[in-house]
């Protein structure tokens, strides 16, 4: 399993890719699973981060498959 630092780095990388290359997906970033502390779960766990990473990664990968850009095909 990836470390917290690795997951945070990957989450940031994917988020920045979405914001820079696929701004039409940015609205979905707000709908991603919650990874902030709550009253019931006051700590962010690796499982929260992993779930968030997997959701972001899936969103981006599926979108890229369905909407290939010219530079992605080269």
Short mmCIF file of the N, C-alpha and C atoms (twelve columns), coordinates in Angstrom:
data_MODEL
# 
_entry.id   MODEL 
# 
loop_
_atom_site.group_PDB 
_atom_site.id 
_atom_site.type_symbol 
_atom_site.label_atom_id 
_atom_site.label_alt_id 
_atom_site.label_comp_id 
_atom_site.label_asym_id 
_atom_site.label_seq_id 
_atom_site.Cartn_x 
_atom_site.Cartn_y 
_atom_site.Cartn_z 
_atom_site.pdbx_PDB_model_num 
ATOM 1   N N  . UNK A 1  0.848   -1.176 0.000   1 
ATOM 2   C CA . UNK A 1  0.000   0.000  0.000   1 
ATOM 3   C C  . UNK A 1  0.896   1.242  0.000   1 
ATOM 4   N N  . UNK A 2  0.449   2.254  -0.726  1 
ATOM 5   C CA . UNK A 2  1.199   3.495  -0.794  1 
ATOM 6   C C  . UNK A 2  1.135   4.229  0.541   1 
ATOM 7   N N  . UNK A 3  2.147   5.024  0.775   1 
ATOM 8   C CA . UNK A 3  2.176   5.818  2.008   1 
ATOM 9   C C  . UNK A 3  1.261   7.031  1.860   1 
ATOM 10  N N  . UNK A 4  1.015   7.691  2.976   1 
ATOM 11  C CA . UNK A 4  0.182   8.889  2.968   1 
ATOM 12  C C  . UNK A 4  0.785   9.954  2.053   1 
ATOM 13  N N  . UNK A 5  2.088   10.121 2.135   1 
ATOM 14  C CA . UNK A 5  2.772   11.111 1.312   1 
ATOM 15  C C  . UNK A 5  2.627   10.773 -0.173  1 
ATOM 16  N N  . UNK A 6  2.787   9.523  -0.531  1 
ATOM 17  C CA . UNK A 6  2.646   9.102  -1.927  1 
ATOM 18  C C  . UNK A 6  1.224   9.321  -2.442  1 
ATOM 19  N N  . UNK A 7  0.249   8.960  -1.622  1 
ATOM 20  C CA . UNK A 7  -1.142  9.145  -2.021  1 
ATOM 21  C C  . UNK A 7  -1.471  10.621 -2.192  1 
ATOM 22  N N  . UNK A 8  -1.032  11.448 -1.258  1 
ATOM 23  C CA . UNK A 8  -1.269  12.887 -1.375  1 
ATOM 24  C C  . UNK A 8  -0.618  13.456 -2.634  1 
ATOM 25  N N  . UNK A 9  0.567   12.996 -2.945  1 
ATOM 26  C CA . UNK A 9  1.271   13.444 -4.140  1 
ATOM 27  C C  . UNK A 9  0.513   13.035 -5.404  1 
ATOM 28  N N  . UNK A 10 0.042   11.812 -5.437  1 
ATOM 29  C CA . UNK A 10 -0.724  11.331 -6.595  1 
ATOM 30  C C  . UNK A 10 -2.059  12.060 -6.721  1 
ATOM 31  N N  . UNK A 11 -2.714  12.307 -5.617  1 
ATOM 32  C CA . UNK A 11 -3.986  13.040 -5.623  1 
ATOM 33  C C  . UNK A 11 -3.757  14.441 -6.181  1 
ATOM 34  N N  . UNK A 12 -2.711  15.093 -5.750  1 
ATOM 35  C CA . UNK A 12 -2.388  16.421 -6.240  1 
ATOM 36  C C  . UNK A 12 -2.069  16.387 -7.737  1 
ATOM 37  N N  . UNK A 13 -1.301  15.423 -8.156  1 
ATOM 38  C CA . UNK A 13 -0.935  15.306 -9.576  1 
ATOM 39  C C  . UNK A 13 -2.177  15.127 -10.445 1 
ATOM 40  N N  . UNK A 14 -3.054  14.229 -10.057 1 
ATOM 41  C CA . UNK A 14 -4.267  13.977 -10.833 1 
ATOM 42  C C  . UNK A 14 -5.180  15.198 -10.810 1 
ATOM 43  N N  . UNK A 15 -5.322  15.816 -9.655  1 
ATOM 44  C CA . UNK A 15 -6.163  17.017 -9.544  1 
ATOM 45  C C  . UNK A 15 -5.642  18.132 -10.447 1 
ATOM 46  N N  . UNK A 16 -4.335  18.329 -10.462 1 
ATOM 47  C CA . UNK A 16 -3.752  19.368 -11.306 1 
ATOM 48  C C  . UNK A 16 -3.920  19.028 -12.791 1 
ATOM 49  N N  . UNK A 17 -3.787  17.780 -13.142 1 
ATOM 50  C CA . UNK A 17 -4.003  17.361 -14.523 1 
ATOM 51  C C  . UNK A 17 -5.433  17.664 -14.954 1 
ATOM 52  N N  . UNK A 18 -6.376  17.352 -14.092 1 
ATOM 53  C CA . UNK A 18 -7.787  17.637 -14.390 1 
ATOM 54  C C  . UNK A 18 -7.987  19.140 -14.560 1 
ATOM 55  N N  . UNK A 19 -7.477  19.931 -13.647 1 
ATOM 56  C CA . UNK A 19 -7.676  21.381 -13.715 1 
ATOM 57  C C  . UNK A 19 -6.996  22.011 -14.927 1 
ATOM 58  N N  . UNK A 20 -5.831  21.492 -15.304 1 
ATOM 59  C CA . UNK A 20 -5.081  22.078 -16.408 1 
ATOM 60  C C  . UNK A 20 -5.523  21.572 -17.776 1 
ATOM 61  N N  . UNK A 21 -5.753  20.269 -17.887 1 
ATOM 62  C CA . UNK A 21 -6.033  19.683 -19.197 1 
ATOM 63  C C  . UNK A 21 -7.499  19.378 -19.448 1 
ATOM 64  N N  . UNK A 22 -8.255  19.177 -18.392 1 
ATOM 65  C CA . UNK A 22 -9.655  18.780 -18.529 1 
ATOM 66  C C  . UNK A 22 -10.540 19.605 -17.590 1 
ATOM 67  N N  . UNK A 23 -10.560 20.918 -17.758 1 
ATOM 68  C CA . UNK A 23 -11.333 21.762 -16.834 1 
ATOM 69  C C  . UNK A 23 -12.816 21.402 -16.791 1 
ATOM 70  N N  . UNK A 24 -13.303 20.780 -17.846 1 
ATOM 71  C CA . UNK A 24 -14.709 20.363 -17.853 1 
ATOM 72  C C  . UNK A 24 -15.001 19.325 -16.771 1 
ATOM 73  N N  . UNK A 25 -13.970 18.685 -16.255 1 
ATOM 74  C CA . UNK A 25 -14.143 17.697 -15.178 1 
ATOM 75  C C  . UNK A 25 -14.042 18.315 -13.786 1 
ATOM 76  N N  . UNK A 26 -13.634 19.558 -13.702 1 
ATOM 77  C CA . UNK A 26 -13.398 20.155 -12.387 1 
ATOM 78  C C  . UNK A 26 -14.643 20.150 -11.502 1 
ATOM 79  N N  . UNK A 27 -15.820 20.211 -12.097 1 
ATOM 80  C CA . UNK A 27 -17.053 20.160 -11.291 1 
ATOM 81  C C  . UNK A 27 -17.170 18.832 -10.546 1 
ATOM 82  N N  . UNK A 28 -16.595 17.773 -11.096 1 
ATOM 83  C CA . UNK A 28 -16.676 16.469 -10.445 1 
ATOM 84  C C  . UNK A 28 -15.737 16.352 -9.244  1 
ATOM 85  N N  . UNK A 29 -14.739 17.215 -9.184  1 
ATOM 86  C CA . UNK A 29 -13.840 17.196 -8.028  1 
ATOM 87  C C  . UNK A 29 -14.608 17.466 -6.740  1 
ATOM 88  N N  . UNK A 30 -15.650 18.274 -6.836  1 
ATOM 89  C CA . UNK A 30 -16.466 18.586 -5.661  1 
ATOM 90  C C  . UNK A 30 -17.304 17.395 -5.217  1 
ATOM 91  N N  . UNK A 31 -17.521 16.451 -6.128  1 
ATOM 92  C CA . UNK A 31 -18.362 15.299 -5.827  1 
ATOM 93  C C  . UNK A 31 -17.567 14.066 -5.401  1 
ATOM 94  N N  . UNK A 32 -16.267 14.202 -5.341  1 
ATOM 95  C CA . UNK A 32 -15.431 13.067 -4.954  1 
ATOM 96  C C  . UNK A 32 -15.690 12.704 -3.495  1 
ATOM 97  N N  . UNK A 33 -15.340 11.490 -3.109  1 
ATOM 98  C CA . UNK A 33 -15.555 11.079 -1.709  1 
ATOM 99  C C  . UNK A 33 -14.877 12.039 -0.738  1 
ATOM 100 N N  . UNK A 34 -15.518 12.239 0.363   1 
ATOM 101 C CA . UNK A 34 -15.000 13.165 1.361   1 
ATOM 102 C C  . UNK A 34 -13.762 12.577 2.031   1 
ATOM 103 N N  . UNK A 35 -12.707 13.378 2.100   1 
ATOM 104 C CA . UNK A 35 -11.476 12.930 2.759   1 
ATOM 105 C C  . UNK A 35 -11.082 13.881 3.873   1 
ATOM 106 N N  . UNK A 36 -12.034 14.649 4.332   1 
ATOM 107 C CA . UNK A 36 -11.748 15.558 5.435   1 
ATOM 108 C C  . UNK A 36 -12.295 14.962 6.728   1 
ATOM 109 N N  . UNK A 37 -11.714 15.312 7.825   1 
ATOM 110 C CA . UNK A 37 -12.205 14.765 9.096   1 
ATOM 111 C C  . UNK A 37 -13.668 15.151 9.350   1 
ATOM 112 N N  . UNK A 38 -14.355 14.282 10.012  1 
ATOM 113 C CA . UNK A 38 -15.737 14.568 10.405  1 
ATOM 114 C C  . UNK A 38 -15.893 14.216 11.881  1 
ATOM 115 N N  . UNK A 39 -17.047 14.494 12.409  1 
ATOM 116 C CA . UNK A 39 -17.301 14.183 13.804  1 
ATOM 117 C C  . UNK A 39 -17.213 12.678 14.062  1 
ATOM 118 N N  . UNK A 40 -17.757 11.893 13.128  1 
ATOM 119 C CA . UNK A 40 -17.750 10.432 13.289  1 
ATOM 120 C C  . UNK A 40 -16.376 9.827  13.038  1 
ATOM 121 N N  . UNK A 41 -15.624 10.428 12.118  1 
ATOM 122 C CA . UNK A 41 -14.275 9.940  11.820  1 
ATOM 123 C C  . UNK A 41 -13.334 11.140 11.833  1 
ATOM 124 N N  . UNK A 42 -12.785 11.452 12.993  1 
ATOM 125 C CA . UNK A 42 -11.994 12.674 13.141  1 
ATOM 126 C C  . UNK A 42 -10.632 12.656 12.448  1 
ATOM 127 N N  . UNK A 43 -10.202 11.502 11.960  1 
ATOM 128 C CA . UNK A 43 -8.902  11.436 11.311  1 
ATOM 129 C C  . UNK A 43 -9.041  10.975 9.872   1 
ATOM 130 N N  . UNK A 44 -8.180  11.517 9.032   1 
ATOM 131 C CA . UNK A 44 -8.117  11.036 7.662   1 
ATOM 132 C C  . UNK A 44 -7.246  9.783  7.692   1 
ATOM 133 N N  . UNK A 45 -7.783  8.714  7.192   1 
ATOM 134 C CA . UNK A 45 -7.028  7.463  7.201   1 
ATOM 135 C C  . UNK A 45 -6.443  7.200  5.822   1 
ATOM 136 N N  . UNK A 46 -5.528  6.271  5.770   1 
ATOM 137 C CA . UNK A 46 -4.974  5.868  4.479   1 
ATOM 138 C C  . UNK A 46 -6.075  5.311  3.583   1 
ATOM 139 N N  . UNK A 47 -7.056  4.664  4.182   1 
ATOM 140 C CA . UNK A 47 -8.155  4.138  3.375   1 
ATOM 141 C C  . UNK A 47 -8.961  5.263  2.732   1 
ATOM 142 N N  . UNK A 48 -9.168  6.371  3.452   1 
ATOM 143 C CA . UNK A 48 -9.851  7.528  2.864   1 
ATOM 144 C C  . UNK A 48 -9.054  8.059  1.671   1 
ATOM 145 N N  . UNK A 49 -7.763  8.242  1.884   1 
ATOM 146 C CA . UNK A 49 -6.918  8.759  0.819   1 
ATOM 147 C C  . UNK A 49 -6.876  7.809  -0.372  1 
ATOM 148 N N  . UNK A 50 -6.785  6.522  -0.074  1 
ATOM 149 C CA . UNK A 50 -6.747  5.526  -1.148  1 
ATOM 150 C C  . UNK A 50 -8.050  5.553  -1.949  1 
ATOM 151 N N  . UNK A 51 -9.161  5.649  -1.274  1 
ATOM 152 C CA . UNK A 51 -10.460 5.712  -1.935  1 
ATOM 153 C C  . UNK A 51 -10.557 6.963  -2.806  1 
ATOM 154 N N  . UNK A 52 -10.101 8.071  -2.284  1 
ATOM 155 C CA . UNK A 52 -10.121 9.324  -3.036  1 
ATOM 156 C C  . UNK A 52 -9.223  9.227  -4.261  1 
ATOM 157 N N  . UNK A 53 -8.026  8.711  -4.074  1 
ATOM 158 C CA . UNK A 53 -7.086  8.528  -5.187  1 
ATOM 159 C C  . UNK A 53 -7.695  7.637  -6.264  1 
ATOM 160 N N  . UNK A 54 -8.266  6.524  -5.867  1 
ATOM 161 C CA . UNK A 54 -8.855  5.592  -6.830  1 
ATOM 162 C C  . UNK A 54 -10.016 6.230  -7.591  1 
ATOM 163 N N  . UNK A 55 -10.813 7.017  -6.906  1 
ATOM 164 C CA . UNK A 55 -11.934 7.701  -7.560  1 
ATOM 165 C C  . UNK A 55 -11.440 8.724  -8.579  1 
ATOM 166 N N  . UNK A 56 -10.468 9.518  -8.182  1 
ATOM 167 C CA . UNK A 56 -9.904  10.511 -9.102  1 
ATOM 168 C C  . UNK A 56 -9.253  9.840  -10.303 1 
ATOM 169 N N  . UNK A 57 -8.479  8.829  -10.041 1 
ATOM 170 C CA . UNK A 57 -7.773  8.119  -11.096 1 
ATOM 171 C C  . UNK A 57 -8.771  7.496  -12.074 1 
ATOM 172 N N  . UNK A 58 -9.795  6.895  -11.553 1 
ATOM 173 C CA . UNK A 58 -10.824 6.287  -12.381 1 
ATOM 174 C C  . UNK A 58 -11.532 7.336  -13.232 1 
ATOM 175 N N  . UNK A 59 -11.894 8.445  -12.628 1 
ATOM 176 C CA . UNK A 59 -12.550 9.532  -13.349 1 
ATOM 177 C C  . UNK A 59 -11.691 9.993  -14.522 1 
ATOM 178 N N  . UNK A 60 -10.426 10.244 -14.260 1 
ATOM 179 C CA . UNK A 60 -9.527  10.733 -15.292 1 
ATOM 180 C C  . UNK A 60 -9.301  9.681  -16.377 1 
ATOM 181 N N  . UNK A 61 -9.042  8.458  -15.987 1 
ATOM 182 C CA . UNK A 61 -8.793  7.401  -16.969 1 
ATOM 183 C C  . UNK A 61 -9.996  7.146  -17.862 1 
ATOM 184 N N  . UNK A 62 -11.163 7.078  -17.290 1 
ATOM 185 C CA . UNK A 62 -12.370 6.852  -18.077 1 
ATOM 186 C C  . UNK A 62 -12.619 8.007  -19.041 1 
ATOM 187 N N  . UNK A 63 -12.416 9.210  -18.562 1 
ATOM 188 C CA . UNK A 63 -12.628 10.371 -19.423 1 
ATOM 189 C C  . UNK A 63 -11.627 10.370 -20.579 1 
ATOM 190 N N  . UNK A 64 -10.380 10.061 -20.299 1 
ATOM 191 C CA . UNK A 64 -9.364  10.033 -21.346 1 
ATOM 192 C C  . UNK A 64 -9.672  8.956  -22.391 1 
ATOM 193 N N  . UNK A 65 -10.202 7.836  -21.964 1 
ATOM 194 C CA . UNK A 65 -10.571 6.785  -22.910 1 
ATOM 195 C C  . UNK A 65 -11.746 7.208  -23.789 1 
ATOM 196 N N  . UNK A 66 -12.695 7.890  -23.200 1 
ATOM 197 C CA . UNK A 66 -13.890 8.304  -23.934 1 
ATOM 198 C C  . UNK A 66 -13.666 9.560  -24.779 1 
ATOM 199 N N  . UNK A 67 -12.698 10.387 -24.400 1 
ATOM 200 C CA . UNK A 67 -12.447 11.660 -25.088 1 
ATOM 201 C C  . UNK A 67 -10.956 11.843 -25.357 1 
ATOM 202 N N  . UNK A 68 -10.400 11.002 -26.206 1 
ATOM 203 C CA . UNK A 68 -8.954  11.138 -26.463 1 
ATOM 204 C C  . UNK A 68 -8.636  12.466 -27.147 1 
ATOM 205 N N  . UNK A 69 -7.595  13.092 -26.698 1 
ATOM 206 C CA . UNK A 69 -7.118  14.322 -27.321 1 
ATOM 207 C C  . UNK A 69 -6.111  13.925 -28.382 1 
ATOM 208 N N  . UNK A 70 -5.923  14.805 -29.349 1 
ATOM 209 C CA . UNK A 70 -5.005  14.507 -30.434 1 
ATOM 210 C C  . UNK A 70 -3.618  14.148 -29.906 1 
ATOM 211 N N  . UNK A 71 -3.104  14.921 -28.951 1 
ATOM 212 C CA . UNK A 71 -1.756  14.645 -28.435 1 
ATOM 213 C C  . UNK A 71 -1.687  13.324 -27.675 1 
ATOM 214 N N  . UNK A 72 -2.848  12.847 -27.150 1 
ATOM 215 C CA . UNK A 72 -2.862  11.562 -26.448 1 
ATOM 216 C C  . UNK A 72 -2.760  10.394 -27.426 1 
ATOM 217 N N  . UNK A 73 -3.109  10.633 -28.683 1 
ATOM 218 C CA . UNK A 73 -3.101  9.570  -29.681 1 
ATOM 219 C C  . UNK A 73 -1.728  9.393  -30.317 1 
ATOM 220 N N  . UNK A 74 -0.882  10.376 -30.224 1 
ATOM 221 C CA . UNK A 74 0.445   10.316 -30.853 1 
ATOM 222 C C  . UNK A 74 1.392   9.425  -30.106 1 
# 
